[in-house]
DNA sequence: ATGAATAGTGTTCATTGAATCACTTTCACC
DNA sequence: GGTGAAAGTGATTCAATGAACACTATTCAT
């Protein structure tokens, strides 16, 4: 199965990947022909056949643009999660100005339902270091009601901070997971923007 | 742009998503017709037009199966990273038996080149807790030469453990990031299987 | 030297599949 | 009660595409 490709076949495969990424769909044989400057469309056809025989692509006979990468079929559904540097007061709907990036990850890895409203948040500071959440980490939040001991993104003084949500005798309050930080924050007007469901750390460790 | 869809339009959109996920390509108007039991192919056409007008899909005129979700175009290239529970001695090529899952994530989020050889590793134990790597975390490793202070997956006594790689006066050794663990491990036959480039934590925090 | 891949050219054909026109029906809204 | 959007039916047209066949040329391992 893992037969190695010839140089030309690799070029063709690269074009297929490029095309799917750039245009969102596979090229037709004639588009392949045009891209490589073939005089005959058959050249593209035979290359596709070769790639199929080597198992790097799958083709569905008779259908147009029906070239598929096996990996794409096995892959779980991928979700795009917007990442914010901070989340301002409103947040009701969308807050594009603060958006600093996007993480695409398969929903199975996160273990969340596909219809969950999720967003990412870049962590600043060490206030949750005892929960092993570091400065620079990206936490994945889900928009839902917090439960006891959940880690939540809460709006305090117009800024979003990560805290542990404690429900004691029906009274909720927030706690930082760092000895050096103000231990308890009485939660009067408690605005919870999301509950932490995942964490992503990248770069030099 | 974010006009809400009718029930029927939502059904159609779901079918498009289902089809792309299941078959790897978009359905043609006739396939849509067959799926919904329309007597006329025009019904599918007009629905697609409606979806396009509302901005949830993009269509390329004249091309076959040319329906694209805008999100797919903005998305960076997604990479499938195999996750192992542990990595046995060989590891030279592929070790399918130990594979416990797969993480799909866009390469931009990880900040690694697209041709990097990466794999995931489930962390067991608390030996790296001081580096804020917890039991149950999945670390993303890249197969490359370790540098000073990198966190590496090293093979010790036929088992893979995560350690910090220290290069001191040309002599490499490994250190656990946990006071309670054997502080230094002289590295005689040092087999480094990968360098940590990312971390993913999921589930209840 | 002789197949067997690889890499093409040139041509033809049958489908697949998008697009358009003409009309019907239902249903919410003012 | 009229209007317009949503949801269809039915028929027709024609470009976009995959597929097949016949041949050529080169490389490479038997």
Coordinates of C-alpha atoms (C1' of nucleotides) in Angstrom, one line a residue:
Chain A
X1 CA 0.0 0.0 0.0
X2 CA 2.7 2.4 1.0
X3 CA 4.4 2.1 -2.4
X4 CA 6.5 5.2 -3.0
X5 CA 5.4 7.6 -5.7
X6 CA 7.4 8.8 -8.6
X7 CA 8.4 12.5 -8.8
X8 CA 5.7 13.3 -11.3
X9 CA 3.0 11.4 -9.2
X10 CA 4.0 13.4 -6.2
X11 CA 3.6 16.6 -8.1
X12 CA 0.2 15.5 -9.1
X13 CA -0.7 14.6 -5.6
X14 CA 0.5 18.0 -4.3
X15 CA -1.7 19.7 -6.9
X16 CA -4.7 17.7 -5.7
X17 CA -4.1 18.7 -2.1
X18 CA -3.4 22.3 -3.1
X19 CA -6.6 22.5 -5.1
X20 CA -8.7 21.0 -2.4
X21 CA -7.3 23.4 0.1
X22 CA -7.5 26.5 -2.1
X23 CA -10.7 25.9 -3.9
X24 CA -12.4 23.5 -1.6
X25 CA -12.9 20.9 -4.3
X26 CA -11.0 18.4 -6.4
X27 CA -9.8 19.4 -9.9
X28 CA -11.4 17.6 -12.9
X29 CA -9.1 15.7 -15.2
X30 CA -9.1 18.6 -17.6
X31 CA -8.2 21.1 -14.9
X32 CA -5.2 18.9 -14.1
X33 CA -4.4 18.8 -17.8
X34 CA -4.4 22.6 -18.0
X35 CA -2.3 23.0 -14.8
X36 CA 0.5 20.7 -16.0
X37 CA 0.2 21.8 -19.6
X38 CA -0.6 18.3 -20.9
X39 CA -1.6 18.1 -24.5
X40 CA -3.9 15.2 -23.6
X41 CA -6.4 14.8 -20.8
X42 CA -5.6 11.1 -20.8
X43 CA -2.2 11.9 -19.1
X44 CA -4.1 13.2 -16.1
X45 CA -6.4 10.1 -16.1
X46 CA -3.5 7.7 -16.1
X47 CA -1.8 9.5 -13.3
X48 CA -4.9 9.4 -11.2
X49 CA -5.2 5.7 -12.0
X50 CA -1.6 5.2 -10.8
X51 CA -2.2 7.1 -7.6
X52 CA -5.3 5.0 -7.0
X53 CA -3.4 1.8 -7.5
X54 CA -0.9 2.9 -5.0
X55 CA -3.6 3.6 -2.5
X56 CA -3.0 7.3 -1.9
X57 CA -6.3 8.3 -3.4
X58 CA -9.7 6.7 -3.8
X59 CA -11.9 7.4 -6.8
X60 CA -15.6 6.9 -7.4
X61 CA -16.2 5.7 -10.9
X62 CA -18.4 7.8 -13.1
X63 CA -18.7 10.7 -10.7
X64 CA -17.3 14.1 -11.4
X65 CA -14.4 15.3 -9.3
X66 CA -14.7 12.1 -7.3
X67 CA -11.2 12.0 -5.9
X68 CA -10.9 11.4 -2.2
X69 CA -8.0 11.1 0.3
X70 CA -8.6 8.1 2.5
X71 CA -7.5 10.1 5.6
X72 CA -10.3 12.5 5.0
X73 CA -12.8 9.7 5.2
X74 CA -11.5 8.3 8.5
X75 CA -11.2 11.8 10.0
X76 CA -13.8 12.9 12.5
X77 CA -15.7 16.1 11.9
X78 CA -13.4 19.1 12.3
X79 CA -14.7 22.1 14.2
X80 CA -13.4 25.6 13.9
X81 CA -13.0 27.3 17.2
X82 CA -12.4 31.1 17.2
X83 CA -9.8 32.2 19.7
X84 CA -10.0 35.5 21.5
X85 CA -7.3 37.4 23.3
X86 CA -9.9 38.6 25.8
X87 CA -13.6 38.8 25.8
X88 CA -15.3 42.1 26.3
X89 CA -18.5 42.9 28.1
X90 CA -21.1 42.2 25.5
X91 CA -20.1 38.9 24.0
X92 CA -23.8 38.2 23.4
X93 CA -23.2 37.3 19.8
X94 CA -20.0 37.7 18.0
X95 CA -16.9 39.7 18.9
X96 CA -14.7 39.8 15.9
X97 CA -12.4 42.7 16.9
X98 CA -10.8 40.6 19.6
X99 CA -10.4 37.5 17.6
X100 CA -6.7 36.6 17.4
X101 CA -6.9 33.2 15.7
X102 CA -8.6 30.0 15.0
X103 CA -8.1 26.4 16.1
X104 CA -9.4 23.6 14.0
X105 CA -9.7 20.3 15.8
X106 CA -11.8 17.2 15.5
X107 CA -14.7 17.1 17.8
X108 CA -14.0 13.6 19.0
X109 CA -10.7 14.7 20.5
X110 CA -12.3 17.3 22.5
X111 CA -15.2 15.1 23.5
X112 CA -17.9 17.8 23.0
X113 CA -21.1 17.6 21.1
X114 CA -20.9 19.0 17.6
X115 CA -23.5 21.6 18.3
X116 CA -21.7 23.0 21.3
X117 CA -21.0 26.7 21.3
X118 CA -17.3 26.8 21.9
X119 CA -14.5 29.4 21.8
X120 CA -10.9 29.7 22.7
X121 CA -9.3 32.1 25.1
X122 CA -5.6 33.0 25.4
X123 CA -4.5 32.7 29.0
X124 CA -2.6 35.7 30.4
X125 CA -0.9 35.5 33.8
X126 CA -0.4 32.8 36.3
X127 CA -3.6 32.9 38.2
X128 CA -4.5 29.3 37.4
X129 CA -1.0 27.9 37.6
X130 CA -1.9 25.4 40.3
X131 CA -4.4 23.9 38.0
X132 CA -1.5 23.6 35.5
X133 CA -2.8 26.3 33.2
X134 CA 0.1 28.4 32.1
X135 CA 0.6 31.9 30.7
X136 CA 0.2 31.6 26.9
X137 CA -2.0 28.5 26.9
X138 CA -5.2 28.5 24.9
X139 CA -8.1 27.2 26.8
X140 CA -11.2 25.8 25.0
X141 CA -14.4 27.0 26.5
X142 CA -17.9 25.8 26.1
X143 CA -20.9 28.1 26.5
X144 CA -23.0 26.5 29.2
X145 CA -24.1 26.7 32.8
X146 CA -21.2 26.1 35.2
X147 CA -21.3 23.3 37.7
X148 CA -19.5 22.9 41.0
X149 CA -15.7 22.9 40.5
X150 CA -15.8 23.7 36.9
X151 CA -13.2 26.1 35.6
X152 CA -15.0 29.1 34.1
X153 CA -14.2 32.2 32.2
X154 CA -15.8 35.0 34.3
X155 CA -16.3 38.6 33.6
X156 CA -14.9 40.7 36.4
X157 CA -14.4 44.5 36.0
X158 CA -14.7 44.4 32.3
X159 CA -12.1 41.8 31.9
X160 CA -12.3 38.1 31.5
X161 CA -10.4 35.9 33.9
X162 CA -10.2 32.2 34.5
X163 CA -11.3 31.0 37.9
X164 CA -12.6 27.9 39.6
X165 CA -16.4 27.9 40.1
X166 CA -17.4 26.8 43.6
X167 CA -20.9 26.2 44.6
X168 CA -21.2 26.1 48.4
X169 CA -24.6 25.9 50.1
X170 CA -26.3 27.3 47.1
X171 CA -24.0 30.3 47.0
X172 CA -21.5 30.4 44.1
X173 CA -18.1 32.1 44.3
X174 CA -14.9 32.0 42.4
X175 CA -11.4 31.0 43.3
X176 CA -8.0 31.5 41.7
X177 CA -5.8 28.5 41.5
X178 CA -2.7 30.3 42.8
X179 CA -1.8 30.8 46.4
X180 CA -0.4 34.2 45.7
X181 CA -3.6 35.5 44.3
X182 CA -6.6 36.9 46.2
X183 CA -8.0 33.7 47.5
X184 CA -11.7 34.2 47.2
X185 CA -13.6 36.5 45.0
X186 CA -17.2 36.9 46.2
X187 CA -19.3 36.6 43.1
X188 CA -22.0 39.2 43.2
X189 CA -23.0 39.9 39.6
X190 CA -21.5 36.7 38.3
X191 CA -21.2 36.6 34.6
X192 CA -19.9 33.2 33.4
X193 CA -19.0 33.3 29.8
X194 CA -18.0 29.7 29.4
X195 CA -16.8 26.5 31.0
X196 CA -13.4 25.1 30.3
X197 CA -13.5 21.8 28.3
X198 CA -10.0 21.7 26.9
X199 CA -6.5 23.2 26.8
X200 CA -4.0 23.6 24.0
X201 CA -0.4 24.5 24.6
X202 CA 2.1 25.1 21.7
X203 CA 5.5 26.3 21.0
X204 CA 8.7 25.9 23.0
X205 CA 8.1 24.1 26.3
Chain B
X1 CA -25.2 37.2 6.0
X2 CA -26.3 35.2 9.0
X3 CA -29.9 35.0 7.8
X4 CA -31.6 32.0 9.4
X5 CA -32.5 29.1 7.3
X6 CA -35.9 27.4 6.9
X7 CA -36.3 23.9 8.2
X8 CA -36.1 22.4 4.7
X9 CA -32.9 24.4 3.9
X10 CA -31.4 23.2 7.1
X11 CA -32.2 19.7 6.1
X12 CA -30.5 20.3 2.8
X13 CA -27.4 21.8 4.5
X14 CA -27.2 18.8 6.8
X15 CA -27.3 16.5 3.9
X16 CA -24.4 18.4 2.2
X17 CA -22.4 18.2 5.4
X18 CA -23.2 14.5 5.8
X19 CA -22.3 13.7 2.3
X20 CA -19.0 15.5 2.4
X21 CA -18.1 13.8 5.6
X22 CA -19.2 10.3 4.6
X23 CA -18.3 10.3 0.9
X24 CA -15.6 13.0 0.8
X25 CA -17.3 14.9 -1.9
X26 CA -20.4 17.1 -2.4
X27 CA -23.5 15.6 -3.9
X28 CA -24.7 16.6 -7.4
X29 CA -28.1 18.2 -7.7
X30 CA -29.4 14.8 -9.0
X31 CA -28.1 13.0 -5.9
X32 CA -29.8 15.6 -3.7
X33 CA -33.0 15.1 -5.7
X34 CA -32.8 11.3 -5.2
X35 CA -32.0 11.6 -1.5
X36 CA -35.0 13.8 -0.8
X37 CA -37.3 12.1 -3.2
X38 CA -37.9 15.2 -5.3
X39 CA -39.6 14.6 -8.6
X40 CA -37.6 17.4 -10.1
X41 CA -34.0 18.2 -10.0
X42 CA -34.9 21.8 -10.1
X43 CA -36.0 21.6 -6.5
X44 CA -32.5 20.8 -5.4
X45 CA -31.2 23.6 -7.6
X46 CA -33.4 26.3 -6.1
X47 CA -32.5 25.2 -2.6
X48 CA -28.8 25.5 -3.4
X49 CA -29.5 28.9 -4.8
X50 CA -31.3 29.9 -1.6
X51 CA -28.4 28.6 0.5
X52 CA -26.0 30.5 -1.6
X53 CA -27.9 33.7 -1.3
X54 CA -27.9 33.3 2.5
X55 CA -24.1 32.9 2.4
X56 CA -23.8 29.5 4.0
X57 CA -22.4 27.9 0.9
X58 CA -20.4 29.1 -2.1
X59 CA -20.9 27.8 -5.5
X60 CA -18.7 27.9 -8.5
X61 CA -20.8 28.3 -11.6
X62 CA -20.5 25.7 -14.3
X63 CA -18.4 23.3 -12.3
X64 CA -19.6 19.9 -11.2
X65 CA -20.3 19.3 -7.5
X66 CA -18.9 22.8 -6.9
X67 CA -20.4 23.5 -3.6
X68 CA -18.1 24.7 -0.9
X69 CA -18.5 25.7 2.7
X70 CA -16.8 29.1 3.3
X71 CA -15.3 27.8 6.6
X72 CA -13.4 25.1 4.7
X73 CA -11.7 27.7 2.6
X74 CA -10.5 29.8 5.5
X75 CA -9.3 26.7 7.4
X76 CA -5.7 25.9 7.5
X77 CA -4.5 22.5 6.4
X78 CA -5.5 19.9 8.9
X79 CA -3.1 17.2 10.0
X80 CA -3.9 13.9 11.5
X81 CA -1.7 12.9 14.4
X82 CA -1.7 9.4 15.6
X83 CA -1.8 9.0 19.4
X84 CA -0.1 6.1 21.2
X85 CA -0.5 4.9 24.7
X86 CA 3.1 4.1 24.8
X87 CA 5.8 3.6 22.3
X88 CA 7.7 0.4 22.2
X89 CA 11.3 -0.2 21.4
X90 CA 11.3 -0.4 17.7
X91 CA 9.3 2.6 16.6
X92 CA 11.5 2.9 13.5
X93 CA 8.5 3.1 11.3
X94 CA 4.9 2.5 12.3
X95 CA 3.6 1.0 15.5
X96 CA -0.1 0.4 14.9
X97 CA -0.7 -2.0 17.8
X98 CA -0.3 0.7 20.4
X99 CA -2.3 3.3 18.6
X100 CA -5.1 4.5 20.9
X101 CA -6.6 7.4 18.9
X102 CA -6.1 10.2 16.5
X103 CA -6.0 14.0 16.9
X104 CA -6.8 16.2 13.9
X105 CA -5.6 19.7 14.2
X106 CA -4.6 22.5 11.9
X107 CA -0.9 22.9 11.5
X108 CA -1.0 26.6 12.0
X109 CA -2.2 26.2 15.6
X110 CA 0.7 23.9 16.4
X111 CA 3.2 26.0 14.6
X112 CA 5.0 23.1 13.0
X113 CA 6.0 22.5 9.4
X114 CA 3.5 20.4 7.4
X115 CA 6.1 17.8 6.6
X116 CA 7.1 17.2 10.2
X117 CA 6.8 13.7 11.5
X118 CA 4.6 14.1 14.5
X119 CA 2.8 11.8 16.9
X120 CA 0.9 12.0 20.1
X121 CA 1.6 10.4 23.4
X122 CA -0.7 9.9 26.4
X123 CA 0.9 11.0 29.5
X124 CA 0.8 8.6 32.5
X125 CA 1.9 9.6 35.9
X126 CA 3.0 12.8 37.5
X127 CA 6.7 12.8 36.6
X128 CA 6.4 16.1 34.6
X129 CA 3.9 17.8 36.8
X130 CA 6.3 20.7 37.6
X131 CA 6.3 21.5 33.9
X132 CA 2.5 21.5 34.1
X133 CA 2.0 18.3 32.2
X134 CA -0.6 16.2 33.9
X135 CA -1.6 12.6 34.1
X136 CA -4.0 12.0 31.1
X137 CA -2.7 14.9 29.0
X138 CA -1.8 14.2 25.4
X139 CA 1.5 15.6 24.3
X140 CA 2.3 16.3 20.7
X141 CA 5.8 15.2 19.8
X142 CA 7.9 15.9 16.8
X143 CA 10.5 13.5 15.6
X144 CA 13.7 15.5 15.5
X145 CA 17.0 16.0 17.3
X146 CA 16.6 17.3 20.8
X147 CA 18.1 20.6 21.9
X148 CA 19.0 21.9 25.3
X149 CA 16.0 22.1 27.6
X150 CA 13.6 20.4 25.2
X151 CA 11.1 18.1 26.7
X152 CA 11.6 14.7 25.1
X153 CA 10.1 11.3 24.9
X154 CA 12.9 9.0 25.8
X155 CA 13.1 5.2 25.8
X156 CA 14.3 3.9 29.2
X157 CA 14.0 0.2 30.1
X158 CA 11.6 -0.5 27.2
X159 CA 9.2 2.2 28.3
X160 CA 8.7 5.7 27.0
X161 CA 8.8 8.5 29.5
X162 CA 8.7 12.2 29.2
X163 CA 11.8 14.0 30.5
X164 CA 13.6 17.3 30.2
X165 CA 16.7 17.0 28.0
X166 CA 19.7 18.8 29.4
X167 CA 22.9 19.3 27.6
X168 CA 25.7 20.2 29.9
X169 CA 29.3 20.5 28.7
X170 CA 28.5 18.3 25.7
X171 CA 27.1 15.6 27.9
X172 CA 23.3 15.0 27.7
X173 CA 21.2 13.8 30.5
X174 CA 17.5 13.7 31.4
X175 CA 15.6 15.2 34.3
X176 CA 12.1 14.6 35.6
X177 CA 10.1 17.7 36.4
X178 CA 9.0 16.5 39.8
X179 CA 10.9 16.9 43.1
X180 CA 9.7 13.5 44.2
X181 CA 11.2 11.7 41.3
X182 CA 14.7 10.4 40.8
X183 CA 16.3 13.7 40.1
X184 CA 18.8 12.9 37.4
X185 CA 18.9 10.0 35.1
X186 CA 22.3 9.5 33.5
X187 CA 21.7 9.0 29.9
X188 CA 23.9 6.3 28.6
X189 CA 22.2 4.8 25.7
X190 CA 19.9 7.7 25.1
X191 CA 17.1 7.0 22.6
X192 CA 15.1 10.1 22.1
X193 CA 11.9 9.4 20.2
X194 CA 10.6 12.9 19.9
X195 CA 10.6 16.4 21.1
X196 CA 7.5 17.9 22.6
X197 CA 5.9 20.7 20.6
X198 CA 2.4 20.8 22.0
X199 CA 0.0 19.6 24.6
X200 CA -3.7 18.8 24.5
X201 CA -5.9 18.4 27.6
X202 CA -9.5 17.4 27.4
X203 CA -12.4 16.4 29.6
X204 CA -13.3 17.5 33.1
X205 CA -10.7 19.9 34.6
Chain C
dA1 C1' 16.1 -8.4 -25.4
dT2 C1' 12.1 -8.2 -23.3
dG3 C1' 8.6 -7.3 -20.5
dA4 C1' 6.6 -3.9 -17.2
dA5 C1' 6.0 0.5 -15.3
dT6 C1' 6.0 5.4 -16.3
dA7 C1' 4.7 9.4 -19.1
dG8 C1' 2.7 11.0 -22.7
dT9 C1' -0.3 12.4 -27.5
dG10 C1' -4.8 12.4 -30.1
dT11 C1' -9.5 11.2 -30.7
dT12 C1' -14.2 9.9 -29.8
dC13 C1' -18.2 8.8 -27.0
dA14 C1' -21.6 8.4 -23.3
dT15 C1' -22.8 10.4 -19.1
dT16 C1' -23.1 13.4 -15.5
dG17 C1' -24.9 17.3 -14.0
dA18 C1' -25.8 22.5 -14.1
dA19 C1' -28.9 25.8 -15.9
dT20 C1' -33.2 27.8 -17.6
dC21 C1' -38.1 28.5 -18.6
dA22 C1' -43.0 27.9 -17.5
dC23 C1' -46.3 26.9 -13.8
dT24 C1' -48.5 25.3 -9.3
dT25 C1' -49.2 25.3 -4.3
dT26 C1' -48.9 26.7 0.3
dC27 C1' -48.4 29.9 3.9
dA28 C1' -47.2 33.9 6.5
dC29 C1' -47.8 38.9 6.6
dC30 C1' -49.7 43.6 6.0
Chain D
dG1 C1' -57.5 39.9 -0.5
dG2 C1' -53.1 40.7 -2.4
dT3 C1' -48.1 40.0 -2.3
dG4 C1' -44.0 37.6 -1.9
dA5 C1' -41.0 34.0 -0.3
dA6 C1' -40.5 29.0 0.1
dA7 C1' -41.1 24.6 -1.9
dG8 C1' -42.2 22.0 -5.7
dT9 C1' -43.3 19.7 -10.7
dG10 C1' -41.9 18.9 -15.7
dA11 C1' -39.4 19.3 -19.7
dT12 C1' -35.4 20.7 -22.3
dT13 C1' -30.7 22.0 -23.4
dC14 C1' -25.9 21.9 -23.5
dA15 C1' -21.4 22.3 -21.3
dA16 C1' -18.5 19.8 -18.1
dT17 C1' -16.3 15.3 -17.3
dG18 C1' -15.0 10.6 -17.0
dA19 C1' -13.7 6.8 -19.7
dA20 C1' -12.0 4.0 -23.5
dC21 C1' -9.0 2.9 -27.4
dA22 C1' -4.9 3.1 -30.3
dC23 C1' 0.0 4.5 -30.3
dT24 C1' 4.7 6.4 -29.1
dA25 C1' 8.9 6.8 -26.2
dT26 C1' 11.7 6.2 -22.1
dT27 C1' 13.5 3.8 -18.2
dC28 C1' 14.6 -0.1 -15.5
dA29 C1' 15.0 -4.6 -13.8
dT30 C1' 15.1 -9.1 -15.1

